Tab-separated table of C-alpha atoms in Angstrom:
chain	number	residue	atom	x	y	z
L	2	UNK	CA	29.043	-7.757	16.711
L	3	UNK	CA	26.534	-5.641	18.578
L	4	UNK	CA	23.220	-5.086	16.862
L	5	UNK	CA	22.695	-1.750	15.119
L	6	UNK	CA	19.721	0.494	15.754
L	7	UNK	CA	17.108	2.510	13.912
L	8	UNK	CA	17.331	6.210	14.712
L	9	UNK	CA	14.743	7.683	17.019
L	10	UNK	CA	12.604	10.183	15.135
L	11	UNK	CA	9.488	12.156	16.019
L	12	UNK	CA	7.391	9.286	14.707
L	13	UNK	CA	9.188	6.311	16.280
L	14	UNK	CA	10.294	7.847	19.566
L	15	UNK	CA	8.467	6.031	22.333
L	16	UNK	CA	6.465	8.093	24.763
L	17	UNK	CA	4.980	6.287	27.722
L	18	UNK	CA	7.059	3.576	29.396
L	19	UNK	CA	9.952	4.211	27.033
L	20	UNK	CA	12.052	1.868	29.192
L	21	UNK	CA	10.102	-0.995	27.610
L	22	UNK	CA	11.271	0.125	24.190
L	23	UNK	CA	14.099	-0.620	21.808
L	24	UNK	CA	15.252	0.535	18.376
L	25	UNK	CA	17.462	-2.483	17.904
L	26	UNK	CA	17.635	-4.003	14.369
L	27	UNK	CA	17.763	-7.595	15.574
L	28	UNK	CA	14.783	-7.308	17.949
L	29	UNK	CA	12.636	-5.491	15.399
L	30	UNK	CA	13.482	-7.729	12.430
L	31	UNK	CA	12.865	-10.912	14.432
L	32	UNK	CA	9.476	-9.654	15.668
L	33	UNK	CA	8.380	-8.747	12.143
L	34	UNK	CA	9.591	-12.028	10.660
L	35	UNK	CA	8.151	-14.324	13.298
L	36	UNK	CA	4.766	-12.613	13.485
L	37	UNK	CA	2.420	-14.692	11.320
L	38	UNK	CA	0.196	-11.702	10.417
L	39	UNK	CA	1.332	-8.098	9.940
L	40	UNK	CA	-1.047	-5.131	10.167
L	41	UNK	CA	-0.314	-2.691	7.355
L	42	UNK	CA	-1.790	0.811	7.607
L	43	UNK	CA	-1.813	3.645	5.056
L	44	UNK	CA	-3.983	6.567	4.020
L	45	UNK	CA	-6.477	6.813	1.217
L	46	UNK	CA	-7.154	10.467	0.340
L	47	UNK	CA	-10.785	9.576	-0.357
L	48	UNK	CA	-11.694	9.327	3.335
L	49	UNK	CA	-10.358	10.341	6.766
L	50	UNK	CA	-9.802	6.835	8.146
L	51	UNK	CA	-6.486	5.019	7.812
L	52	UNK	CA	-6.816	1.726	5.951
L	53	UNK	CA	-5.614	-1.305	7.961
L	54	UNK	CA	-4.967	-4.622	6.217
L	55	UNK	CA	-3.734	-7.908	7.681
L	56	UNK	CA	-0.962	-9.086	5.343
L	57	UNK	CA	2.002	-11.444	4.999
L	58	UNK	CA	5.545	-10.175	4.742
L	59	UNK	CA	9.073	-10.181	6.070
L	60	UNK	CA	12.336	-8.273	5.924
L	61	UNK	CA	15.096	-8.765	3.354
L	62	UNK	CA	17.905	-7.101	1.448
L	63	UNK	CA	17.831	-7.834	-2.269
L	64	UNK	CA	21.023	-5.901	-3.014
L	65	UNK	CA	23.030	-7.990	-0.580
L	66	UNK	CA	21.445	-11.282	0.357
L	67	UNK	CA	24.248	-12.157	2.717
L	68	UNK	CA	23.689	-8.980	4.767
L	69	UNK	CA	23.317	-9.654	8.484
L	70	UNK	CA	19.853	-8.489	9.624
L	71	UNK	CA	21.321	-7.706	13.054
L	72	UNK	CA	23.568	-5.000	11.688
L	73	UNK	CA	21.939	-4.068	8.377
L	74	UNK	CA	18.788	-2.028	7.918
L	75	UNK	CA	16.346	-4.178	5.990
L	76	UNK	CA	13.559	-3.593	3.519
L	77	UNK	CA	10.149	-4.988	4.302
L	78	UNK	CA	8.523	-7.056	1.551
L	79	UNK	CA	4.727	-7.360	1.519
L	80	UNK	CA	2.867	-9.663	-0.723
L	81	UNK	CA	-0.585	-9.522	-2.247
L	82	UNK	CA	-2.914	-9.355	-5.168
L	83	UNK	CA	-2.269	-6.835	-7.921
L	84	UNK	CA	-5.637	-5.086	-7.662
L	85	UNK	CA	-5.376	-4.638	-3.897
L	86	UNK	CA	-5.834	-1.071	-2.666
L	87	UNK	CA	-2.423	-0.743	-1.059
L	88	UNK	CA	-0.739	-1.805	-4.293
L	89	UNK	CA	-2.789	0.625	-6.373
L	90	UNK	CA	-1.997	3.450	-3.998
L	91	UNK	CA	1.707	2.619	-4.017
L	92	UNK	CA	1.717	2.694	-7.790
L	93	UNK	CA	0.116	6.125	-7.764
L	94	UNK	CA	2.280	7.491	-4.955
L	95	UNK	CA	4.797	10.048	-6.059
L	96	UNK	CA	8.481	10.321	-5.253
L	97	UNK	CA	9.527	8.154	-2.379
L	98	UNK	CA	6.401	5.982	-2.308
L	99	UNK	CA	3.324	5.540	-0.159
L	100	UNK	CA	3.853	6.183	3.576
L	101	UNK	CA	2.890	2.967	5.398
L	102	UNK	CA	3.088	1.700	8.949
L	103	UNK	CA	3.542	-1.985	9.676
L	104	UNK	CA	2.784	-3.475	13.093
L	105	UNK	CA	3.857	-6.908	14.364
L	106	UNK	CA	2.302	-7.817	17.707
L	107	UNK	CA	2.548	-10.832	19.998
L	108	UNK	CA	0.354	-11.187	23.058
L	109	UNK	CA	2.356	-13.272	25.569
L	110	UNK	CA	0.032	-13.330	28.545
L	111	UNK	CA	-2.722	-11.777	30.609
L	112	UNK	CA	-1.334	-10.232	33.801
L	113	UNK	CA	-3.849	-10.329	36.653
L	114	UNK	CA	-3.457	-8.020	39.651
L	115	UNK	CA	-5.495	-7.476	42.802
L	116	UNK	CA	-7.275	-4.521	41.165
L	117	UNK	CA	-8.319	-4.205	37.489
L	118	UNK	CA	-6.363	-0.955	37.207
L	119	UNK	CA	-3.108	-2.905	37.653
L	120	UNK	CA	-3.991	-5.674	35.196
L	121	UNK	CA	-1.740	-5.689	32.168
L	122	UNK	CA	-0.597	-7.795	29.248
L	123	UNK	CA	2.769	-9.281	28.457
L	124	UNK	CA	3.461	-8.486	24.829
L	125	UNK	CA	6.094	-7.837	22.170
L	126	UNK	CA	5.262	-5.262	19.564
L	127	UNK	CA	7.290	-3.833	16.670
L	128	UNK	CA	6.195	-0.955	14.456
L	129	UNK	CA	8.031	0.010	11.255
L	130	UNK	CA	7.437	3.202	9.281
L	131	UNK	CA	8.469	3.460	5.662
L	132	UNK	CA	7.764	4.260	2.047
L	133	UNK	CA	6.212	1.551	-0.128
L	134	UNK	CA	6.817	1.112	-3.836
L	135	UNK	CA	5.854	-1.672	-6.223
L	136	UNK	CA	8.667	-4.065	-7.115
L	137	UNK	CA	8.940	-4.044	-10.898
L	138	UNK	CA	12.143	-6.028	-11.370
L	139	UNK	CA	11.306	-9.702	-11.979
L	140	UNK	CA	14.391	-11.013	-10.198
L	141	UNK	CA	13.589	-8.969	-7.098
L	142	UNK	CA	9.925	-10.075	-7.203
L	143	UNK	CA	10.997	-13.728	-7.344
L	144	UNK	CA	13.485	-13.154	-4.517
L	145	UNK	CA	10.711	-11.628	-2.373
L	146	UNK	CA	8.162	-14.368	-3.159
L	147	UNK	CA	10.585	-17.078	-2.111
L	148	UNK	CA	11.581	-15.061	0.970
L	149	UNK	CA	7.975	-14.573	2.121
L	150	UNK	CA	6.968	-18.194	1.404
L	151	UNK	CA	9.944	-19.620	3.298
L	152	UNK	CA	9.700	-17.052	6.077
L	153	UNK	CA	6.366	-18.590	7.068
L	154	UNK	CA	7.222	-22.223	6.320
L	155	UNK	CA	10.952	-22.827	5.708
L	156	UNK	CA	11.777	-24.936	2.618
L	157	UNK	CA	8.237	-24.750	1.176
L	158	UNK	CA	9.372	-22.835	-1.925
L	159	UNK	CA	11.849	-25.512	-3.011
L	160	UNK	CA	9.548	-28.342	-1.962
L	161	UNK	CA	6.549	-27.238	-4.014
L	162	UNK	CA	6.140	-26.317	-7.688
L	163	UNK	CA	8.382	-23.486	-8.827
L	164	UNK	CA	9.099	-21.202	-10.546
L	165	UNK	CA	5.739	-19.435	-10.849
L	166	UNK	CA	4.105	-19.290	-14.280
L	167	UNK	CA	4.074	-16.012	-16.210
L	168	UNK	CA	0.398	-15.555	-15.311
L	169	UNK	CA	1.111	-16.110	-11.614
L	170	UNK	CA	3.985	-13.657	-11.681
L	171	UNK	CA	1.938	-10.974	-13.360
L	172	UNK	CA	-0.994	-11.259	-10.944
L	173	UNK	CA	1.105	-11.154	-7.768
L	174	UNK	CA	2.361	-7.828	-6.563
L	175	UNK	CA	5.231	-7.309	-4.230
L	176	UNK	CA	5.619	-4.124	-2.293
L	177	UNK	CA	9.025	-3.054	-1.056
L	178	UNK	CA	8.914	-0.825	2.017
L	179	UNK	CA	12.074	1.162	2.691
L	180	UNK	CA	12.030	1.375	6.467
L	181	UNK	CA	12.545	4.967	7.565
L	182	UNK	CA	12.457	4.202	11.258
L	183	UNK	CA	11.115	1.559	13.610
L	184	UNK	CA	10.747	0.739	17.268
L	185	UNK	CA	9.708	-2.153	19.466
L	186	UNK	CA	8.111	-2.356	22.882
L	187	UNK	CA	8.171	-5.352	25.198
L	188	UNK	CA	6.314	-5.948	28.464
L	189	UNK	CA	7.389	-8.856	30.646
L	190	UNK	CA	6.888	-10.009	34.217
L	191	UNK	CA	4.073	-10.385	36.690
L	192	UNK	CA	1.633	-7.884	38.142
L	193	UNK	CA	2.750	-4.868	40.094
L	194	UNK	CA	0.189	-4.357	42.823
L	195	UNK	CA	-0.758	-1.384	44.897
L	196	UNK	CA	0.743	-1.381	48.406
L	197	UNK	CA	-2.594	-0.712	50.014
L	198	UNK	CA	-4.118	-3.674	48.191
L	199	UNK	CA	-1.259	-5.963	49.283
L	200	UNK	CA	-1.964	-5.074	52.913
L	201	UNK	CA	-5.599	-6.117	52.569
L	202	UNK	CA	-5.353	-9.726	53.767
L	203	UNK	CA	-8.849	-10.777	52.735
L	204	UNK	CA	-8.326	-9.371	49.257
L	205	UNK	CA	-4.926	-11.098	48.889
L	206	UNK	CA	-6.297	-14.404	50.135
L	207	UNK	CA	-9.362	-14.291	47.934
L	208	UNK	CA	-7.900	-12.992	44.668
L	209	UNK	CA	-5.556	-15.055	42.504
L	210	UNK	CA	-2.818	-12.950	40.929
L	211	UNK	CA	-0.283	-13.914	38.308
L	212	UNK	CA	-0.027	-14.433	34.580
L	213	UNK	CA	-2.055	-16.583	32.203
L	214	UNK	CA	0.452	-17.228	29.377
L	215	UNK	CA	-0.738	-16.990	25.765
L	216	UNK	CA	0.802	-18.242	22.535
L	217	UNK	CA	-0.041	-19.299	19.003
L	218	UNK	CA	-0.286	-23.039	18.379
L	219	UNK	CA	0.207	-24.719	14.989
L	220	UNK	CA	-1.967	-27.819	15.243
L	221	UNK	CA	-2.070	-31.187	13.526
L	222	UNK	CA	-2.217	-30.726	9.736
L	223	UNK	CA	-5.402	-31.698	7.876
L	224	UNK	CA	-4.901	-32.928	4.307
L	225	UNK	CA	-6.764	-31.387	1.375
L	226	UNK	CA	-9.269	-33.376	-0.658
L	227	UNK	CA	-6.737	-33.525	-3.516
L	228	UNK	CA	-3.701	-34.406	-1.403
L	229	UNK	CA	-1.739	-37.299	-2.886
L	230	UNK	CA	1.273	-37.280	-0.580
L	231	UNK	CA	1.266	-40.298	1.732
L	232	UNK	CA	2.110	-38.370	4.874
L	233	UNK	CA	2.779	-34.882	6.146
L	234	UNK	CA	6.341	-34.151	5.082
L	235	UNK	CA	8.882	-34.116	7.948
L	236	UNK	CA	9.966	-30.490	7.349
L	237	UNK	CA	6.341	-29.376	7.934
L	238	UNK	CA	6.037	-31.368	11.140
L	239	UNK	CA	9.446	-30.158	12.338
L	240	UNK	CA	8.509	-26.544	11.620
L	241	UNK	CA	5.123	-26.559	13.335
L	242	UNK	CA	6.261	-28.333	16.470
L	243	UNK	CA	9.370	-26.165	16.787
L	244	UNK	CA	7.464	-22.907	16.261
L	245	UNK	CA	4.746	-23.868	18.724
L	246	UNK	CA	7.253	-24.916	21.335
L	247	UNK	CA	9.294	-21.708	20.908
L	248	UNK	CA	6.151	-19.599	21.219
L	249	UNK	CA	4.968	-21.528	24.272
L	250	UNK	CA	8.359	-21.324	25.971
L	251	UNK	CA	8.576	-17.620	25.303
L	252	UNK	CA	5.252	-16.894	26.980
L	253	UNK	CA	6.419	-18.677	30.149
L	254	UNK	CA	9.939	-17.192	30.107
L	255	UNK	CA	8.430	-13.707	29.788
L	256	UNK	CA	6.752	-14.170	33.177
L	257	UNK	CA	10.039	-14.818	34.938
L	258	UNK	CA	8.519	-15.019	38.427
X	27	UNK	CA	-34.291	-12.028	14.780
X	28	UNK	CA	-31.941	-11.642	11.851
X	29	UNK	CA	-28.757	-9.729	12.502
X	30	UNK	CA	-28.602	-6.126	11.280
X	31	UNK	CA	-25.818	-4.770	9.110
X	32	UNK	CA	-23.475	-1.809	8.827
X	33	UNK	CA	-23.985	0.117	5.600
X	34	UNK	CA	-21.439	-0.302	2.845
X	35	UNK	CA	-19.609	2.955	2.272
X	36	UNK	CA	-16.655	3.943	0.102
X	37	UNK	CA	-14.366	3.109	3.015
X	38	UNK	CA	-15.824	-0.223	4.144
X	39	UNK	CA	-16.912	-1.648	0.798
X	40	UNK	CA	-14.832	-4.732	0.145
X	41	UNK	CA	-12.906	-4.912	-3.096
X	42	UNK	CA	-11.195	-8.154	-3.899
X	43	UNK	CA	-12.967	-11.407	-3.008
X	44	UNK	CA	-15.991	-9.521	-1.743
X	45	UNK	CA	-17.779	-12.879	-1.473
X	46	UNK	CA	-15.650	-13.510	1.624
X	47	UNK	CA	-17.069	-10.364	3.209
X	48	UNK	CA	-19.912	-9.399	5.496
X	49	UNK	CA	-21.278	-6.226	7.094
X	50	UNK	CA	-23.228	-8.145	9.684
X	51	UNK	CA	-23.414	-6.642	13.232
X	52	UNK	CA	-23.162	-9.990	15.002
X	53	UNK	CA	-20.141	-11.255	13.046
X	54	UNK	CA	-18.250	-7.980	13.415
X	55	UNK	CA	-19.015	-7.432	17.112
X	56	UNK	CA	-18.053	-11.005	17.998
X	57	UNK	CA	-14.727	-10.749	16.108
X	58	UNK	CA	-13.847	-7.471	17.842
X	59	UNK	CA	-14.826	-8.749	21.284
X	60	UNK	CA	-13.084	-12.111	21.068
X	61	UNK	CA	-9.860	-10.781	19.571
X	62	UNK	CA	-7.419	-10.430	22.479
X	63	UNK	CA	-5.507	-7.531	20.848
X	64	UNK	CA	-6.982	-4.823	18.611
X	65	UNK	CA	-4.875	-2.736	16.224
X	66	UNK	CA	-5.921	0.905	16.429
X	67	UNK	CA	-4.749	3.254	13.676
X	68	UNK	CA	-5.074	7.050	13.393
X	69	UNK	CA	-3.223	9.992	11.904
X	70	UNK	CA	-0.870	12.421	13.568
X	71	UNK	CA	-0.543	15.617	11.505
X	72	UNK	CA	3.117	15.821	12.516
X	73	UNK	CA	4.181	13.058	10.106
X	74	UNK	CA	2.893	11.177	7.054
X	75	UNK	CA	2.716	7.712	8.655
X	76	UNK	CA	-0.446	6.419	10.328
X	77	UNK	CA	0.104	5.524	13.979
X	78	UNK	CA	-0.752	1.902	14.817
X	79	UNK	CA	-1.166	0.823	18.446
X	80	UNK	CA	-2.040	-2.605	19.846
X	81	UNK	CA	-4.789	-1.980	22.423
X	82	UNK	CA	-7.539	-3.611	24.469
X	83	UNK	CA	-11.181	-2.870	23.866
X	84	UNK	CA	-14.649	-4.136	23.079
X	85	UNK	CA	-18.073	-3.006	21.937
X	86	UNK	CA	-20.861	-1.740	24.159
X	87	UNK	CA	-23.885	0.545	24.389
X	88	UNK	CA	-23.880	2.728	27.484
X	89	UNK	CA	-27.264	4.290	26.746
X	90	UNK	CA	-28.960	0.907	26.642
X	91	UNK	CA	-27.046	-1.890	28.315
X	92	UNK	CA	-29.670	-4.446	27.421
X	93	UNK	CA	-29.330	-3.692	23.692
X	94	UNK	CA	-28.776	-6.798	21.590
X	95	UNK	CA	-25.385	-6.516	19.837
X	96	UNK	CA	-26.782	-8.573	16.947
X	97	UNK	CA	-29.318	-5.933	16.032
X	98	UNK	CA	-27.903	-2.755	17.586
X	99	UNK	CA	-24.970	-0.732	16.302
X	100	UNK	CA	-22.433	-0.603	19.087
X	101	UNK	CA	-19.790	1.834	20.262
X	102	UNK	CA	-16.247	0.621	20.601
X	103	UNK	CA	-14.553	1.329	23.932
X	104	UNK	CA	-10.750	1.473	24.048
X	105	UNK	CA	-8.778	1.684	27.202
X	106	UNK	CA	-5.406	3.160	28.004
X	107	UNK	CA	-3.193	5.594	29.822
X	108	UNK	CA	-4.175	9.255	29.912
X	109	UNK	CA	-0.968	10.574	28.337
X	110	UNK	CA	-1.122	8.126	25.428
X	111	UNK	CA	-0.948	9.703	21.984
X	112	UNK	CA	-4.309	8.495	20.774
X	113	UNK	CA	-6.010	9.956	23.827
X	114	UNK	CA	-4.254	13.300	23.442
X	115	UNK	CA	-5.195	13.468	19.784
X	116	UNK	CA	-8.817	12.578	20.536
X	117	UNK	CA	-8.983	15.358	23.089
X	118	UNK	CA	-7.681	17.825	20.534
X	119	UNK	CA	-9.844	16.548	17.681
X	120	UNK	CA	-12.633	18.880	16.711
X	121	UNK	CA	-16.292	18.170	16.080
X	122	UNK	CA	-17.033	14.511	15.691
X	123	UNK	CA	-13.736	13.247	17.103
X	124	UNK	CA	-10.552	11.648	15.824
X	125	UNK	CA	-10.994	9.341	12.805
X	126	UNK	CA	-9.688	5.913	13.832
X	127	UNK	CA	-9.637	2.463	12.297
X	128	UNK	CA	-9.736	-0.631	14.475
X	129	UNK	CA	-8.724	-4.048	13.160
X	130	UNK	CA	-9.433	-7.415	14.808
X	131	UNK	CA	-7.676	-10.317	13.096
X	132	UNK	CA	-7.558	-14.063	13.694
X	133	UNK	CA	-5.225	-16.331	11.762
X	134	UNK	CA	-6.939	-19.749	11.606
X	135	UNK	CA	-4.517	-21.736	9.498
X	136	UNK	CA	-1.830	-21.926	6.847
X	137	UNK	CA	-3.225	-23.291	3.580
X	138	UNK	CA	-0.619	-25.205	1.585
X	139	UNK	CA	-1.098	-25.806	-2.138
X	140	UNK	CA	1.015	-27.535	-4.787
X	141	UNK	CA	2.455	-24.170	-5.846
X	142	UNK	CA	3.325	-21.218	-3.580
X	143	UNK	CA	1.089	-18.938	-5.651
X	144	UNK	CA	-1.978	-20.887	-4.434
X	145	UNK	CA	-0.942	-20.943	-0.779
X	146	UNK	CA	-3.296	-18.967	1.417
X	147	UNK	CA	-4.339	-18.409	4.999
X	148	UNK	CA	-7.601	-19.140	6.739
X	149	UNK	CA	-8.508	-16.037	8.710
X	150	UNK	CA	-11.277	-13.900	10.170
X	151	UNK	CA	-10.786	-10.180	10.076
X	152	UNK	CA	-13.043	-7.283	11.120
X	153	UNK	CA	-12.285	-3.613	10.531
X	154	UNK	CA	-14.319	-0.806	12.111
X	155	UNK	CA	-14.084	2.880	11.143
X	156	UNK	CA	-15.277	5.570	13.495
X	157	UNK	CA	-14.769	8.793	15.400
X	158	UNK	CA	-13.069	8.641	18.783
X	159	UNK	CA	-13.764	10.966	21.692
X	160	UNK	CA	-12.662	10.862	25.314
X	161	UNK	CA	-15.278	9.629	27.758
X	162	UNK	CA	-15.702	12.348	30.365
X	163	UNK	CA	-18.725	11.045	32.236
X	164	UNK	CA	-17.591	9.049	35.281
X	165	UNK	CA	-20.470	6.577	35.122
X	166	UNK	CA	-19.732	5.822	31.482
X	167	UNK	CA	-15.988	5.459	32.207
X	168	UNK	CA	-16.742	2.962	34.985
X	169	UNK	CA	-19.171	1.096	32.715
X	170	UNK	CA	-16.468	0.836	30.023
X	171	UNK	CA	-13.714	-0.263	32.449
X	172	UNK	CA	-15.848	-3.088	33.779
X	173	UNK	CA	-16.906	-4.008	30.229
X	174	UNK	CA	-13.311	-4.195	28.957
X	175	UNK	CA	-12.023	-6.069	32.029
X	176	UNK	CA	-14.787	-8.668	31.862
X	177	UNK	CA	-14.662	-8.898	28.077
X	178	UNK	CA	-11.183	-10.386	28.369
X	179	UNK	CA	-11.736	-12.406	31.556
X	180	UNK	CA	-15.414	-12.696	32.546
X	181	UNK	CA	-16.173	-11.993	36.246
X	182	UNK	CA	-12.717	-10.504	36.967
X	183	UNK	CA	-14.124	-7.057	37.768
X	184	UNK	CA	-16.405	-8.326	40.535
X	185	UNK	CA	-13.814	-10.828	41.774
X	186	UNK	CA	-11.002	-8.306	42.283
X	187	UNK	CA	-10.829	-4.985	44.140
X	188	UNK	CA	-13.353	-2.438	42.965
X	189	UNK	CA	-14.344	0.323	42.531
X	190	UNK	CA	-11.152	2.043	41.326
X	191	UNK	CA	-9.664	4.764	43.525
X	192	UNK	CA	-9.988	8.429	42.506
X	193	UNK	CA	-6.327	8.394	41.404
X	194	UNK	CA	-6.861	5.290	39.291
X	195	UNK	CA	-9.944	6.764	37.658
X	196	UNK	CA	-8.193	10.012	36.814
X	197	UNK	CA	-5.172	8.313	35.242
X	198	UNK	CA	-7.155	5.908	33.057
X	199	UNK	CA	-8.648	7.215	29.867
X	200	UNK	CA	-11.462	5.629	27.978
X	201	UNK	CA	-12.061	6.373	24.358
X	202	UNK	CA	-15.506	5.909	22.853
X	203	UNK	CA	-15.476	5.225	19.122
X	204	UNK	CA	-18.768	5.832	17.339
X	205	UNK	CA	-18.599	3.250	14.580
X	206	UNK	CA	-19.390	4.872	11.245
X	207	UNK	CA	-19.098	1.686	9.252
X	208	UNK	CA	-17.429	-1.712	9.490
X	209	UNK	CA	-16.846	-4.887	7.541
X	210	UNK	CA	-15.486	-8.367	8.071
X	211	UNK	CA	-13.746	-10.832	5.798
X	212	UNK	CA	-13.452	-14.562	6.357
X	213	UNK	CA	-11.436	-17.180	4.461
X	214	UNK	CA	-12.148	-20.845	5.111
X	215	UNK	CA	-11.414	-24.174	3.449
X	216	UNK	CA	-8.489	-25.963	1.904
X	217	UNK	CA	-6.223	-25.067	-0.993
X	218	UNK	CA	-7.538	-24.518	-4.486
X	219	UNK	CA	-4.922	-25.906	-6.814
X	220	UNK	CA	-4.174	-25.270	-10.428
X	221	UNK	CA	-5.548	-27.931	-12.801
X	222	UNK	CA	-2.215	-28.348	-14.540
X	223	UNK	CA	-0.490	-28.936	-11.176
X	224	UNK	CA	-3.085	-31.538	-10.164
X	225	UNK	CA	-2.334	-33.483	-13.351
X	226	UNK	CA	1.368	-33.637	-12.499
X	227	UNK	CA	1.482	-36.996	-10.695
X	228	UNK	CA	5.024	-36.686	-9.353
X	229	UNK	CA	4.247	-33.233	-7.965
X	230	UNK	CA	1.003	-34.460	-6.331
X	231	UNK	CA	2.704	-37.508	-4.849
X	232	UNK	CA	5.664	-35.564	-3.518
X	233	UNK	CA	3.964	-32.442	-2.164
X	234	UNK	CA	1.731	-32.504	0.905
X	235	UNK	CA	-1.248	-30.168	0.577
X	236	UNK	CA	-3.774	-29.164	3.173
X	237	UNK	CA	-4.139	-26.856	6.137
X	238	UNK	CA	-2.017	-26.433	9.257
X	239	UNK	CA	-4.556	-25.060	11.767
X	240	UNK	CA	-3.523	-22.172	14.055
X	241	UNK	CA	-5.081	-20.819	17.233
X	242	UNK	CA	-4.276	-18.932	20.408
X	243	UNK	CA	-3.735	-21.012	23.525
X	244	UNK	CA	-4.205	-19.749	27.096
X	245	UNK	CA	-1.759	-21.863	29.083
X	246	UNK	CA	-1.430	-22.920	32.681
X	247	UNK	CA	-1.460	-19.849	34.968
X	248	UNK	CA	1.745	-18.899	36.836
X	249	UNK	CA	1.223	-17.209	40.205
X	250	UNK	CA	2.832	-13.873	41.049
X	251	UNK	CA	5.425	-13.548	43.799
X	252	UNK	CA	2.804	-11.815	45.975
X	253	UNK	CA	-0.054	-14.203	45.261
X	254	UNK	CA	-1.813	-15.282	48.458
X	255	UNK	CA	-4.726	-17.191	46.970
X	256	UNK	CA	-4.369	-20.932	47.556
X	257	UNK	CA	-5.264	-21.978	44.037
X	258	UNK	CA	-6.192	-20.568	40.655
X	259	UNK	CA	-9.836	-19.608	40.998
X	260	UNK	CA	-12.257	-21.879	39.104
X	261	UNK	CA	-13.682	-19.050	36.929
X	262	UNK	CA	-10.158	-18.391	35.578
X	263	UNK	CA	-9.553	-22.055	34.797
X	264	UNK	CA	-13.011	-22.388	33.227
X	265	UNK	CA	-12.425	-19.304	31.064
X	266	UNK	CA	-8.977	-20.251	29.767
X	267	UNK	CA	-9.832	-23.843	28.928
X	268	UNK	CA	-13.125	-22.855	27.255
X	269	UNK	CA	-11.532	-20.071	25.194
X	270	UNK	CA	-8.641	-22.272	24.085
X	271	UNK	CA	-10.942	-25.100	23.141
X	272	UNK	CA	-13.278	-22.770	21.196
X	273	UNK	CA	-10.317	-21.278	19.331
X	274	UNK	CA	-8.864	-24.698	18.564
X	275	UNK	CA	-12.183	-26.098	17.381
X	276	UNK	CA	-12.766	-23.078	15.177
X	277	UNK	CA	-9.453	-23.519	13.367
X	278	UNK	CA	-10.334	-27.129	12.514
X	279	UNK	CA	-13.970	-26.395	11.600
X	280	UNK	CA	-12.791	-23.635	9.249
X	281	UNK	CA	-10.955	-26.258	7.186
X	282	UNK	CA	-14.098	-28.280	6.566
X	283	UNK	CA	-12.423	-30.786	4.232
């Protein structure tokens, strides 16, 4: 089935280079869920600057866990400490919740042209806009904790101590963001040089152009001082090598020259 | 000389785990300048959601280029296309400029504990708050373009075609953000487990704990279809291998177990 889309609104409609953009559920949900750090932004009426926090989170649908994220709008679950500012603000927010913006960005490469003006970056970027409220239902909070833990490292929830204690549950807050709209923007390929520059033979001969690919690497695990497990468990090794290799391959495929 | 500090204000004062925080010029400027993508957030009165844009930028002091960034408050220069929303808004903003927040975040590792509640991430994060205005002085715009180009890849400005053409200059906008205040937060080390979990021998034996380090890798350059330079220039190779190795080393040093 084809992937469904978020509706374009005044806030999510892409301006410049809209041809790089998409409103596609699948693209947006995958970017959010594979991005190891999300940037969450919201307003605090006490000052004029938006607050921006790096946080962990992912998309999910508590009401229907079997829902296909390619065709179903998802909620975004964000995870943190109960006294955190964003959680306080969400608790105070009236009606629909606190308006928040969540950005998931991957840099895939530095694109080098003959002139700095034509330099660029290969990237994938998703931005979701929605209303955040605190999750108060214990079953939904547990669902979201497991979802966020396993979204980063699959199987970790089941393979470490669970369920959480009462104290742990009460000091962790989960925020559910109902996504109002979202968009993604992707830049791929090599440099696009100026014709006049390409005719300048000395410049062309003396200036390397192309893409330096960039990706996130998960390196060799280092055990803690209290670790008592003989070796790094296979699911951890499988995860980190697979993720690194996917990320690396993507940065090269994005060049496509 | 000791590094100077930004003043704590209501907006930059760190709440939770303030012991992980700093207001130090050197720490903050280095995080902003080494982070390959900055997240810039501002408000658009047309809707309730902050806008968040991934952008390129770095700190500088046009009035005194020899100023030491460890002891001198810096401006933040951001670079983009003239029709971009943030540039339009800054042009319209009255008085001091458009209030913007800039976040620079590095994920350094996934910290795995015996229970998901004690999992964490090693990270370095700087957030700067300031007022953005469009740079209208041509000399300052050129200064900032060279600064931003070379901040990402040192020497690239001089080693590619410059200066920009009139058309290039007029379609590139530079935003100068006067930093009002800023803070940074750093998490290092291994997991900190619950005492009760550490006494559970089966759990300890069966659950690997420690840190999976994470860093950004600049891979082997891929030439463009129009490239006419015989080989990747040495300054590019030196930069990418040095940056990758610094990033990798940092993620392991941050563990410190």
